[in-house]
Amino acid sequence: MVVYAGQGENKRTMALLWRAHGAVQDADKVSPGPKQGLSVDEIVDAAVELADAEGMNAVSMRTVGKVLGRSGMALYTYVPSKGELVDLMYDRALGELPTRYDVSQGWRSAVVAWADDYWAFFLRHPWVLQVSSARPVLGPNEFASMDTVVRLFDGVELPALLLRRIVGTLANFVRGCVQTIAESRQAPGATGISDEEWWYARSAALAAVVPDFAQRYSALIRLETEGATPPDDDCTPYMERESTEQFKAGLEVLLDGIDASITKAAASAAGSAGAT
Amino acid sequence: MVVYAGQGENKRTMALLWRAHGAVQDADKVSPGPKQGLSVDEIVDAAVELADAEGMNAVSMRTVGKVLGRSGMALYTYVPSKGELVDLMYDRALGELPTRYDVSQGWRSAVVAWADDYWAFFLRHPWVLQVSSARPVLGPNEFASMDTVVRLFDGVELPALLLRRIVGTLANFVRGCVQTIAESRQAPGATGISDEEWWYARSAALAAVVPDFAQRYSALIRLETEGATPPDDDCTPYMERESTEQFKAGLEVLLDGIDASITKAAASAAGSAGAT
DNA sequence: TGCTAACCTCTTACGGTGTAATGGGTTAGG
DNA sequence: CCTAACCCATTACACCGTAAGAGGTTAGCA
């Protein structure tokens, strides 16, 4: 279930996101009627906890309400719709990300540290990947996390436009890598059969149906036999180990590419400086 | 809505995927009863068409059935569950991808051509991104597309393990880039307000709520003002143009990184060859 | 020809979703 | 104390995937 950001009244959404919990209703407003038995924070906390534990599919208005001992509809007093709740969950989770990295040792080590944190973050909150990234939520922590990535390159000479794209590519890269793991953890069979069992059953069925596999996909077969993942003793599922390795290796490749970009940019800057 | 691959009886699924439409029931079986009024192909076609036109959310058993003039339940005669139908849609769509690229001019131009095709493919079928990538479908076209990517590097000297990771990173990269566009096209507001309008309304609300934005996110602001996307005359939505530019630039960076990997691999191969 | 068994399809039903509408209980200010 | 505002629950509606069962259709056999 990909959940789209609610696009209700933007103003109320923004007020909720930017910690205007007190200022949602214009502060000086009188308020007869019973006190609120809940708070937006409580609701978001409960929803995040639920999503962490049982996946985004388990998060419904009713289930969140049940956790808090209310009906599902009660939440609509605090939050305009489920979309906004998801926005709040998203931005709240992002708040966990570190915002400072040491760039004194150069950008490369800083980027690696950031990527590791980002990676771990998604593993802690896999459901975040299901929140639509099309239209940013524009919450405080989303901006903070973006700001943080940009500051990784603080001392580096790069055209702003190129830097923007590099930053985007880095974020995309981590997201893409971790998605495989995250989804396999949330898959319905996650509790039940393991990756290994699934693969075994599935590829057995495959072999039965497609006897000429090796001929049809010779390049794949060659890659698989030559470059089999070494059976690293620890017992993390196959898919996760594979993805982790790909993350590490892919990051190095990407960093080399960024390095090349920086070198090029420096050369062109020097060239134009020399020309003037 | 992220849809997970059905994990029903693997054998039947595999038979369906690998075009064993005739061989689903063991060929020599007698068959009293009415002829099938539909075929798996028809159903998958209709579902893909629906998904292309109105997004994955519009694809339900009932809606697909309606397109074909049947009830939703009628489809269960042909397909064990919705999960398998999604698998079939996925593999069928992948069948559109080209499988041959000219590597005679070097790997780099071939990879660029492939990336463009892959990109365009996802734009044609944005819903494919919503199909879980955790547990591959293992259909013929999925393997074919992977095989194709591997063959882009046919003449290149790279350790198999590294090549596998590079290939994975490339695929992840394109997926990640296109996701932004794809989701923005499928977003519920896609028919209604445009990207520009949304951004305008949303950031107006933002400015009202957060007056100290520029101080809190100075790095972002600097990036935004210095590296503003040039207003390229054509009228594609802001988000799409931005994403496309990021795709192009990011790909170049990534290719530079791959180049570096190849150089390194060659050096290490030469080194070890010289050492022995 | 008529029967039977297998098969296709539809209807109904169940538990789930998000949320609009309604109404009752609680509490502050006048 | 009354009233108006507010919190919350109930009910209801339209959707979802699919289990269960009923009824029509057809091939093969007697």
Coordinates of C-alpha atoms (C1' of nucleotides) in Angstrom, one line a residue:
Chain A
M1 CA 0.0 0.0 0.0
V2 CA 1.6 3.2 -1.1
V3 CA 0.1 6.0 0.8
Y4 CA -0.2 9.4 -0.7
A5 CA 0.2 12.6 1.2
G6 CA -3.1 14.1 2.1
Q7 CA -3.6 17.4 0.3
G8 CA -6.3 18.7 2.4
E9 CA -6.2 22.2 3.6
N10 CA -2.5 22.9 3.3
K11 CA -2.5 25.4 6.1
R12 CA -3.7 23.0 8.8
T13 CA -1.4 20.3 7.6
M14 CA 1.6 22.6 7.8
A15 CA 0.6 23.8 11.2
L16 CA 0.4 20.2 12.4
L17 CA 3.8 19.3 10.9
W18 CA 5.6 22.3 12.2
R19 CA 5.0 21.5 15.8
A20 CA 2.3 24.1 16.1
H21 CA 0.3 21.7 18.2
G22 CA -0.6 24.5 20.5
A23 CA -1.1 26.9 17.7
V24 CA -3.3 24.7 15.6
Q25 CA -6.3 26.6 16.9
D26 CA -5.3 30.2 17.1
A27 CA -4.0 30.2 20.7
D28 CA -6.3 32.9 21.9
K29 CA -9.4 30.9 21.0
V30 CA -11.8 30.0 23.9
S31 CA -12.4 26.3 24.3
P32 CA -15.5 25.0 26.1
G33 CA -16.2 21.4 25.9
P34 CA -14.3 18.4 27.4
K35 CA -10.5 18.4 27.4
Q36 CA -8.8 16.4 24.7
G37 CA -8.1 13.0 26.0
L38 CA -5.4 12.4 23.5
S39 CA -2.7 14.4 21.7
V40 CA -1.5 14.4 18.1
D41 CA 1.9 13.2 19.4
E42 CA 0.3 10.2 21.2
I43 CA -1.5 9.2 18.1
V44 CA 1.6 9.6 15.8
D45 CA 3.7 7.6 18.3
A46 CA 1.2 4.8 18.4
A47 CA 0.9 4.7 14.7
V48 CA 4.7 4.7 14.2
E49 CA 5.0 1.9 16.8
L50 CA 2.4 -0.1 15.0
A51 CA 4.0 0.4 11.7
D52 CA 7.5 -0.5 13.0
A53 CA 6.1 -3.7 14.6
E54 CA 3.6 -4.9 12.0
G55 CA 4.1 -2.9 8.9
M56 CA 2.2 -0.2 7.2
N57 CA -0.6 -2.5 6.3
A58 CA -1.4 -2.9 9.9
V59 CA -1.9 0.8 10.3
S60 CA -5.5 1.8 9.9
M61 CA -7.5 4.4 11.7
R62 CA -9.3 1.7 13.6
T63 CA -6.2 -0.2 14.7
V64 CA -4.4 2.9 15.8
G65 CA -7.5 3.9 17.7
K66 CA -7.7 0.5 19.4
V67 CA -4.2 0.8 20.6
L68 CA -5.2 4.1 22.3
G69 CA -8.4 2.7 23.6
R70 CA -10.6 4.8 21.3
S71 CA -12.6 4.2 18.2
G72 CA -11.1 4.8 14.9
M73 CA -13.3 7.8 14.3
A74 CA -12.0 9.5 17.4
L75 CA -8.7 10.2 15.7
Y76 CA -10.4 12.5 13.2
T77 CA -10.7 15.1 16.0
Y78 CA -6.9 15.4 16.0
V79 CA -6.0 14.7 12.4
P80 CA -7.9 15.7 9.3
S81 CA -7.4 12.4 7.5
K82 CA -5.2 9.3 7.3
G83 CA -3.0 11.0 4.7
E84 CA -2.0 13.7 7.2
L85 CA -1.4 11.1 9.9
V86 CA 1.0 9.4 7.5
D87 CA 2.7 12.7 6.8
L88 CA 3.2 13.2 10.5
M89 CA 4.5 9.7 11.0
Y90 CA 6.9 10.2 8.2
D91 CA 8.3 13.5 9.5
R92 CA 8.5 12.2 13.0
A93 CA 10.5 9.2 12.0
L94 CA 12.9 11.4 10.0
G95 CA 13.5 13.3 13.2
E96 CA 15.7 10.4 14.3
L97 CA 18.3 11.0 11.7
P98 CA 21.5 12.6 12.9
T99 CA 22.0 16.1 11.6
R100 CA 25.7 16.6 12.1
Y101 CA 28.6 14.8 10.4
D102 CA 32.3 15.4 10.7
V103 CA 33.5 16.7 7.4
S104 CA 37.0 17.6 8.6
Q105 CA 38.3 14.2 7.3
G106 CA 36.9 14.9 3.8
W107 CA 33.5 14.4 2.3
R108 CA 34.0 10.8 1.4
S109 CA 34.1 9.4 4.9
A110 CA 31.3 11.7 5.9
V111 CA 29.1 10.5 3.1
V112 CA 29.8 6.9 4.1
A113 CA 28.8 7.6 7.7
W114 CA 25.7 9.3 6.5
A115 CA 24.8 6.5 4.2
D116 CA 25.1 3.9 6.9
D117 CA 22.9 5.9 9.2
Y118 CA 20.3 6.4 6.4
W119 CA 20.4 2.7 5.6
A120 CA 19.9 1.7 9.3
F121 CA 17.1 4.2 9.5
F122 CA 15.2 2.6 6.7
L123 CA 15.7 -0.8 8.3
R124 CA 14.3 0.5 11.5
H125 CA 11.3 2.0 9.8
P126 CA 10.7 0.1 6.6
W127 CA 7.3 1.5 6.2
V128 CA 8.9 4.9 5.4
L129 CA 9.7 3.6 2.0
Q130 CA 6.0 3.2 1.3
V131 CA 5.3 6.8 1.8
S132 CA 5.0 8.4 -1.5
S133 CA 8.1 10.5 -2.4
A134 CA 6.4 12.2 -5.2
R135 CA 5.2 15.2 -3.3
P136 CA 7.4 15.9 -0.4
V137 CA 5.7 16.3 2.9
L138 CA 7.6 19.5 3.6
G139 CA 7.9 18.9 7.3
P140 CA 10.7 20.2 9.5
N141 CA 12.6 17.0 9.7
E142 CA 12.4 16.3 6.0
F143 CA 14.1 19.6 5.4
A144 CA 16.6 19.0 8.1
S145 CA 17.6 15.7 6.6
M146 CA 18.0 17.2 3.2
D147 CA 20.0 20.0 4.7
T148 CA 22.2 17.5 6.4
V149 CA 23.1 15.7 3.2
V150 CA 23.9 19.0 1.5
R151 CA 26.2 20.0 4.3
L152 CA 28.2 16.8 3.8
F153 CA 29.8 18.5 0.8
D154 CA 30.4 21.8 2.6
G155 CA 34.0 22.4 1.7
V156 CA 33.7 20.8 -1.8
E157 CA 33.8 22.9 -4.9
L158 CA 30.9 21.8 -7.0
P159 CA 28.3 23.8 -9.1
A160 CA 25.1 24.0 -7.1
L161 CA 23.1 22.3 -9.8
L162 CA 25.4 19.4 -10.0
L163 CA 25.5 19.1 -6.2
R164 CA 21.8 19.0 -6.1
R165 CA 21.7 16.0 -8.5
I166 CA 24.5 14.2 -6.7
V167 CA 22.6 14.6 -3.4
G168 CA 19.5 13.3 -5.0
T169 CA 21.3 10.4 -6.5
L170 CA 22.8 9.4 -3.2
A171 CA 19.5 9.4 -1.5
N172 CA 17.9 7.4 -4.3
F173 CA 20.7 5.0 -4.1
V174 CA 20.3 4.2 -0.4
R175 CA 16.5 4.0 -0.8
G176 CA 16.7 1.7 -3.7
C177 CA 19.2 -0.6 -2.0
V178 CA 17.3 -0.9 1.2
Q179 CA 14.0 -1.3 -0.4
T180 CA 14.7 -4.9 -1.3
I181 CA 15.4 -5.8 2.3
A182 CA 12.6 -3.8 3.7
E183 CA 10.0 -5.3 1.5
S184 CA 11.1 -8.8 2.1
R185 CA 10.8 -8.2 5.8
Q186 CA 7.3 -6.9 5.4
A187 CA 6.2 -9.5 2.9
P188 CA 3.2 -11.5 4.1
G189 CA 5.2 -14.6 4.3
A190 CA 7.8 -12.9 6.4
T191 CA 6.4 -14.7 9.4
G192 CA 6.1 -18.2 8.0
I193 CA 8.6 -19.3 5.5
S194 CA 12.1 -17.9 5.4
D195 CA 13.9 -16.5 2.4
E196 CA 15.8 -19.7 1.9
E197 CA 12.7 -21.9 2.0
W198 CA 10.9 -19.6 -0.4
W199 CA 13.8 -19.5 -2.8
Y200 CA 14.2 -23.2 -2.6
A201 CA 10.6 -24.0 -3.3
R202 CA 10.3 -21.4 -6.0
S203 CA 13.4 -22.3 -7.9
A204 CA 12.6 -26.0 -7.7
A205 CA 9.3 -25.2 -9.4
L206 CA 11.2 -23.1 -11.9
A207 CA 13.6 -25.8 -12.8
A208 CA 10.7 -28.2 -13.3
V209 CA 8.9 -25.9 -15.7
V210 CA 11.9 -24.5 -17.6
P211 CA 14.4 -27.1 -18.4
D212 CA 16.4 -25.0 -20.9
F213 CA 17.0 -22.2 -18.4
A214 CA 20.8 -22.3 -18.7
Q215 CA 20.7 -21.8 -22.5
R216 CA 18.2 -19.1 -22.5
Y217 CA 20.0 -17.0 -19.9
S218 CA 23.6 -17.8 -20.3
A219 CA 24.9 -14.5 -19.1
L220 CA 23.0 -14.7 -15.9
I221 CA 24.1 -18.3 -15.3
R222 CA 27.7 -17.4 -15.8
L223 CA 27.4 -14.5 -13.4
E224 CA 25.7 -16.7 -10.8
T225 CA 28.2 -19.5 -10.9
E226 CA 31.3 -17.3 -11.1
G227 CA 30.2 -14.7 -8.7
A228 CA 28.3 -16.6 -6.1
T229 CA 28.1 -14.8 -2.8
P230 CA 30.6 -16.4 -0.5
P231 CA 28.7 -18.3 2.3
D232 CA 29.5 -15.9 5.1
D233 CA 29.0 -17.9 8.3
D234 CA 26.6 -15.6 10.0
C235 CA 23.0 -16.5 9.6
T236 CA 21.3 -13.4 8.2
P237 CA 18.9 -14.3 5.4
Y238 CA 20.4 -14.7 2.0
M239 CA 18.6 -11.7 0.5
E240 CA 19.6 -9.3 3.3
R241 CA 23.3 -10.3 3.1
E242 CA 23.3 -9.9 -0.6
S243 CA 21.6 -6.5 -0.5
T244 CA 24.0 -5.3 2.2
E245 CA 27.0 -6.3 0.1
Q246 CA 25.5 -4.6 -2.9
F247 CA 24.9 -1.5 -0.8
K248 CA 28.6 -1.4 0.2
A249 CA 30.0 -2.1 -3.2
G250 CA 27.5 0.2 -5.0
L251 CA 28.3 3.0 -2.7
E252 CA 32.0 2.8 -3.4
V253 CA 31.2 2.9 -7.1
L254 CA 29.0 5.9 -6.7
L255 CA 31.6 7.7 -4.5
D256 CA 34.2 7.1 -7.2
G257 CA 31.8 8.7 -9.7
I258 CA 31.3 11.7 -7.4
D259 CA 35.1 12.0 -7.0
A260 CA 35.4 12.1 -10.8
S261 CA 32.7 14.9 -10.9
I262 CA 34.6 16.9 -8.3
T263 CA 37.8 16.5 -10.2
K264 CA 36.2 17.6 -13.4
A265 CA 34.5 20.6 -11.8
A266 CA 37.8 21.7 -10.3
A267 CA 39.5 21.4 -13.7
S268 CA 36.8 23.4 -15.5
A269 CA 36.9 26.0 -12.8
A270 CA 40.6 26.3 -13.0
G271 CA 40.4 26.4 -16.8
S272 CA 37.9 29.2 -16.8
A273 CA 39.8 31.0 -14.1
G274 CA 42.9 30.8 -16.1
A275 CA 41.1 32.0 -19.2
T276 CA 39.8 35.1 -17.6
Chain B
M1 CA -0.7 -0.1 -2.4
V2 CA 2.3 -2.3 -2.7
V3 CA 1.2 -5.7 -3.9
Y4 CA 3.1 -8.7 -2.8
A5 CA 3.7 -11.6 -5.1
G6 CA 1.4 -14.4 -4.3
Q7 CA 3.2 -17.4 -2.8
G8 CA 0.5 -19.9 -3.5
E9 CA 1.4 -23.2 -5.0
N10 CA 4.6 -22.4 -6.7
K11 CA 4.2 -24.9 -9.4
R12 CA 0.9 -23.5 -10.8
T13 CA 2.4 -20.0 -10.6
M14 CA 5.4 -21.0 -12.5
A15 CA 3.4 -22.8 -15.1
L16 CA 1.3 -19.7 -15.6
L17 CA 4.3 -17.4 -15.9
W18 CA 6.2 -19.5 -18.3
R19 CA 3.6 -19.5 -20.9
A20 CA 2.3 -23.0 -20.2
H21 CA -1.2 -21.8 -20.7
G22 CA -1.9 -25.0 -22.5
A23 CA 0.0 -27.1 -20.1
V24 CA -1.6 -25.8 -17.0
Q25 CA -3.8 -28.8 -16.9
D26 CA -1.8 -31.7 -18.0
A27 CA -2.6 -31.5 -21.7
D28 CA -4.0 -35.0 -22.0
K29 CA -6.8 -34.3 -19.6
V30 CA -10.3 -34.6 -20.8
S31 CA -12.4 -31.5 -20.3
P32 CA -16.2 -31.7 -20.1
G33 CA -18.0 -28.6 -19.1
P34 CA -18.3 -25.3 -20.9
K35 CA -15.4 -23.9 -22.9
Q36 CA -13.5 -21.1 -21.2
G37 CA -14.9 -17.8 -22.3
L38 CA -11.7 -16.0 -21.4
S39 CA -8.0 -16.6 -21.4
V40 CA -5.3 -15.7 -18.9
D41 CA -3.8 -13.5 -21.6
E42 CA -7.0 -11.5 -22.0
I43 CA -7.2 -11.0 -18.3
V44 CA -3.7 -9.9 -18.0
D45 CA -4.0 -7.6 -20.9
A46 CA -7.1 -6.0 -19.5
A47 CA -5.4 -5.6 -16.1
V48 CA -2.3 -4.0 -17.6
E49 CA -4.4 -1.6 -19.7
L50 CA -6.3 -0.6 -16.6
A51 CA -3.2 -0.1 -14.6
D52 CA -1.6 2.0 -17.3
A53 CA -4.6 4.2 -17.6
E54 CA -5.8 4.6 -14.1
G55 CA -3.0 3.3 -11.8
M56 CA -2.6 0.2 -9.8
N57 CA -5.2 1.4 -7.3
A58 CA -7.9 1.0 -10.0
V59 CA -7.0 -2.6 -10.5
S60 CA -9.2 -4.8 -8.5
M61 CA -10.7 -8.2 -9.4
R62 CA -14.0 -6.6 -9.8
T63 CA -12.9 -3.8 -12.1
V64 CA -10.9 -6.1 -14.3
G65 CA -13.8 -8.4 -14.4
K66 CA -16.1 -5.5 -15.4
V67 CA -13.8 -4.6 -18.3
L68 CA -14.2 -8.1 -19.6
G69 CA -17.9 -8.2 -19.0
R70 CA -17.6 -10.7 -16.1
S71 CA -17.9 -10.6 -12.4
G72 CA -14.8 -10.3 -10.3
M73 CA -15.1 -13.8 -9.1
A74 CA -15.0 -15.2 -12.6
L75 CA -11.3 -14.4 -12.8
Y76 CA -10.5 -16.9 -10.1
T77 CA -11.1 -19.7 -12.6
Y78 CA -8.1 -18.5 -14.5
V79 CA -5.8 -17.1 -11.9
P80 CA -5.4 -18.5 -8.3
S81 CA -5.4 -15.1 -6.7
K82 CA -4.8 -11.4 -7.2
G83 CA -1.2 -11.8 -6.3
E84 CA -0.6 -14.2 -9.2
L85 CA -2.4 -11.8 -11.5
V86 CA 0.0 -9.0 -10.5
D87 CA 2.9 -11.3 -11.1
L88 CA 1.6 -12.0 -14.6
M89 CA 1.1 -8.3 -15.2
Y90 CA 4.6 -7.6 -14.1
D91 CA 6.3 -10.2 -16.2
R92 CA 4.1 -9.3 -19.2
A93 CA 5.1 -5.7 -19.0
L94 CA 8.8 -6.5 -18.7
G95 CA 8.4 -8.3 -22.0
E96 CA 8.3 -5.0 -23.7
L97 CA 11.9 -4.2 -22.9
P98 CA 14.5 -4.6 -25.7
T99 CA 16.9 -7.4 -25.2
R100 CA 19.7 -6.5 -27.5
Y101 CA 22.0 -3.5 -27.4
D102 CA 25.0 -2.7 -29.5
V103 CA 28.1 -3.0 -27.4
S104 CA 30.5 -2.6 -30.2
Q105 CA 30.9 1.1 -29.4
G106 CA 31.8 0.3 -25.8
W107 CA 29.8 -0.4 -22.7
R108 CA 29.1 3.2 -21.8
S109 CA 26.9 4.1 -24.7
A110 CA 25.1 0.8 -24.5
V111 CA 24.4 1.4 -20.8
V112 CA 23.0 4.8 -21.6
A113 CA 20.8 3.4 -24.3
W114 CA 19.5 0.7 -21.9
A115 CA 18.9 3.2 -19.1
D116 CA 16.9 5.4 -21.4
D117 CA 14.7 2.5 -22.4
Y118 CA 14.4 1.3 -18.9
W119 CA 13.4 4.8 -17.8
A120 CA 10.8 5.1 -20.5
F121 CA 9.5 1.7 -19.7
F122 CA 8.7 2.8 -16.1
L123 CA 7.1 5.9 -17.3
R124 CA 4.8 3.8 -19.6
H125 CA 4.0 1.5 -16.8
P126 CA 4.4 3.3 -13.5
W127 CA 2.5 0.7 -11.6
V128 CA 5.4 -1.7 -12.1
L129 CA 7.2 0.2 -9.4
Q130 CA 4.6 -0.7 -6.9
V131 CA 5.1 -4.4 -7.4
S132 CA 7.2 -5.7 -4.6
S133 CA 10.8 -6.3 -5.6
A134 CA 11.6 -8.2 -2.5
R135 CA 10.9 -11.6 -3.9
P136 CA 11.4 -11.7 -7.6
V137 CA 8.6 -13.1 -9.7
L138 CA 11.0 -15.3 -11.5
G139 CA 9.1 -15.0 -14.8
P140 CA 10.7 -15.4 -18.2
N141 CA 10.8 -11.7 -19.0
E142 CA 12.3 -10.7 -15.6
F143 CA 15.2 -13.1 -16.3
A144 CA 15.5 -11.8 -19.8
S145 CA 15.7 -8.2 -18.7
M146 CA 18.4 -9.1 -16.1
D147 CA 20.3 -11.1 -18.7
T148 CA 20.2 -8.1 -21.0
V149 CA 21.7 -5.8 -18.4
V150 CA 24.5 -8.2 -17.7
R151 CA 25.3 -8.5 -21.4
L152 CA 25.8 -4.8 -21.7
F153 CA 29.2 -5.5 -20.1
D154 CA 30.0 -8.4 -22.3
G155 CA 33.5 -7.4 -23.3
V156 CA 34.4 -5.8 -20.1
E157 CA 36.9 -7.3 -17.6
L158 CA 35.2 -7.2 -14.2
P159 CA 35.1 -9.7 -11.4
A160 CA 31.7 -11.4 -11.5
L161 CA 30.8 -10.4 -8.0
L162 CA 31.5 -6.7 -8.7
L163 CA 29.6 -6.9 -11.9
R164 CA 26.6 -8.2 -10.2
R165 CA 26.6 -5.3 -7.8
I166 CA 27.1 -2.8 -10.5
V167 CA 24.2 -4.2 -12.4
G168 CA 22.1 -4.1 -9.3
T169 CA 23.1 -0.5 -8.6
L170 CA 22.2 0.6 -12.1
A171 CA 18.8 -0.9 -12.0
N172 CA 18.2 0.6 -8.5
F173 CA 19.3 3.9 -9.8
V174 CA 16.9 4.1 -12.7
R175 CA 14.1 2.8 -10.5
G176 CA 14.8 5.3 -7.8
C177 CA 14.9 8.2 -10.2
V178 CA 11.7 7.4 -12.1
Q179 CA 9.8 6.7 -8.9
T180 CA 9.4 10.3 -8.1
I181 CA 7.8 11.0 -11.5
A182 CA 5.7 7.8 -11.5
E183 CA 4.2 8.5 -8.1
S184 CA 3.5 12.1 -8.9
R185 CA 1.6 11.0 -12.0
Q186 CA -0.4 8.4 -10.0
A187 CA -1.1 10.6 -7.0
P188 CA -4.8 11.1 -6.3
G189 CA -4.5 14.8 -7.1
A190 CA -2.9 14.0 -10.5
T191 CA -6.2 14.7 -12.0
G192 CA -7.1 18.0 -10.4
I193 CA -4.3 20.3 -9.4
S194 CA -1.0 20.4 -11.2
D195 CA 2.4 20.1 -9.6
E196 CA 2.9 23.8 -9.9
E197 CA -0.4 24.6 -8.2
W198 CA 0.3 22.1 -5.5
W199 CA 3.8 23.5 -4.8
Y200 CA 2.5 27.0 -4.8
A201 CA -0.3 26.4 -2.3
R202 CA 1.9 24.2 -0.2
S203 CA 4.9 26.4 0.0
A204 CA 2.7 29.5 0.7
A205 CA 1.3 27.7 3.7
L206 CA 4.9 26.7 4.6
A207 CA 6.1 30.3 4.5
A208 CA 3.2 31.4 6.7
V209 CA 3.9 28.8 9.3
V210 CA 7.7 28.9 9.3
P211 CA 9.1 32.4 9.0
D212 CA 12.6 31.5 10.0
F213 CA 13.0 28.9 7.3
A214 CA 16.0 30.5 5.6
Q215 CA 18.0 30.5 8.9
R216 CA 17.2 26.9 9.8
Y217 CA 18.0 25.4 6.5
S218 CA 20.7 27.7 5.2
A219 CA 22.5 25.0 3.1
L220 CA 19.3 24.1 1.3
I221 CA 18.4 27.7 0.6
R222 CA 21.9 28.4 -0.8
L223 CA 21.5 25.4 -3.1
E224 CA 18.1 26.4 -4.2
T225 CA 19.0 30.0 -5.1
E226 CA 22.3 29.2 -6.7
G227 CA 21.3 26.1 -8.5
A228 CA 17.8 26.9 -9.6
T229 CA 16.7 24.8 -12.5
P230 CA 16.8 27.0 -15.6
P231 CA 13.2 27.6 -16.8
D232 CA 13.4 25.4 -19.9
D233 CA 10.6 26.7 -22.1
D234 CA 8.7 23.4 -22.6
C235 CA 5.8 22.9 -20.4
T236 CA 6.4 19.6 -18.7
P237 CA 5.6 19.8 -15.0
Y238 CA 8.4 21.1 -12.7
M239 CA 8.8 17.8 -10.9
E240 CA 9.2 15.8 -14.1
R241 CA 11.7 18.1 -15.6
E242 CA 13.7 18.2 -12.4
S243 CA 13.7 14.4 -12.1
T244 CA 14.7 13.9 -15.7
E245 CA 17.6 16.2 -15.3
Q246 CA 18.7 14.4 -12.2
F247 CA 18.4 11.1 -14.0
K248 CA 20.8 12.3 -16.8
A249 CA 23.3 13.9 -14.4
G250 CA 23.2 11.1 -11.9
L251 CA 23.7 8.5 -14.6
E252 CA 26.9 10.3 -15.8
V253 CA 28.2 10.3 -12.2
L254 CA 27.4 6.6 -11.9
L255 CA 29.0 5.7 -15.2
D256 CA 32.2 7.6 -14.1
G257 CA 32.2 5.4 -11.0
I258 CA 31.8 2.3 -13.0
D259 CA 34.6 3.4 -15.2
A260 CA 36.8 3.8 -12.2
S261 CA 35.9 0.3 -11.0
I262 CA 36.9 -1.1 -14.4
T263 CA 40.2 0.7 -14.4
K264 CA 40.9 -0.6 -10.9
A265 CA 39.9 -4.1 -11.8
A266 CA 42.2 -4.0 -14.8
A267 CA 45.1 -2.7 -12.7
S268 CA 44.6 -5.3 -10.1
A269 CA 44.4 -8.1 -12.7
A270 CA 47.5 -6.8 -14.4
G271 CA 49.2 -6.6 -11.0
S272 CA 48.4 -10.2 -10.1
A273 CA 49.2 -11.4 -13.5
G274 CA 52.6 -9.8 -13.3
A275 CA 53.2 -11.1 -9.8
T276 CA 52.6 -14.7 -10.8
Chain C
dT1 C1' -31.1 -39.9 -26.6
dG2 C1' -30.5 -39.0 -21.8
dC3 C1' -27.5 -39.1 -17.8
dT4 C1' -23.6 -37.7 -15.3
dA5 C1' -19.7 -35.4 -14.0
dA6 C1' -16.8 -31.7 -14.7
dC7 C1' -16.4 -27.1 -15.5
dC8 C1' -17.5 -21.9 -15.8
dT9 C1' -19.8 -18.1 -13.8
dC10 C1' -22.6 -15.5 -10.7
dT11 C1' -24.5 -14.4 -6.2
dT12 C1' -24.0 -13.9 -1.6
dA13 C1' -21.4 -13.2 2.5
dC14 C1' -17.5 -12.0 5.7
dG15 C1' -14.2 -9.2 7.6
dG16 C1' -11.4 -5.5 6.3
dT17 C1' -10.5 -0.4 4.6
dG18 C1' -11.4 5.2 4.8
dT19 C1' -14.6 8.5 6.2
dA20 C1' -19.4 11.1 6.0
dA21 C1' -23.3 11.8 9.0
dT22 C1' -25.6 11.6 13.3
dG23 C1' -26.2 11.9 18.0
dG24 C1' -25.1 11.7 22.9
dG25 C1' -22.1 12.9 26.9
dT26 C1' -18.9 16.5 28.9
dT27 C1' -17.4 20.9 30.2
dA28 C1' -16.4 25.9 30.0
dG29 C1' -18.2 30.7 30.0
dG30 C1' -22.0 33.8 30.7
Chain D
dC1 C1' -27.9 26.9 35.7
dC2 C1' -28.1 27.1 30.8
dT3 C1' -26.1 27.0 26.5
dA4 C1' -22.8 26.3 23.1
dA5 C1' -18.8 24.0 21.8
dC6 C1' -16.3 20.2 21.7
dC7 C1' -14.9 14.9 22.1
dC8 C1' -16.2 10.6 21.1
dA9 C1' -18.9 6.5 19.5
dT10 C1' -22.2 4.5 16.5
dT11 C1' -24.0 3.8 12.2
dA12 C1' -23.7 3.6 7.4
dC13 C1' -21.7 3.6 2.6
dA14 C1' -18.8 2.2 -0.9
dC15 C1' -14.9 -0.2 -1.7
dC16 C1' -11.5 -4.3 -1.3
dG17 C1' -10.0 -9.8 -1.6
dT18 C1' -12.0 -14.1 -1.5
dA19 C1' -14.6 -18.3 0.6
dA20 C1' -18.8 -20.8 -0.2
dG21 C1' -22.5 -22.3 -2.6
dA22 C1' -25.9 -22.4 -6.4
dG23 C1' -27.0 -22.9 -11.2
dG24 C1' -26.3 -23.2 -16.0
dT25 C1' -23.3 -25.4 -19.8
dT26 C1' -21.2 -29.0 -22.1
dA27 C1' -18.4 -33.3 -23.3
dG28 C1' -18.3 -38.2 -23.0
dC29 C1' -20.6 -42.5 -22.3
dA30 C1' -24.4 -45.8 -21.9

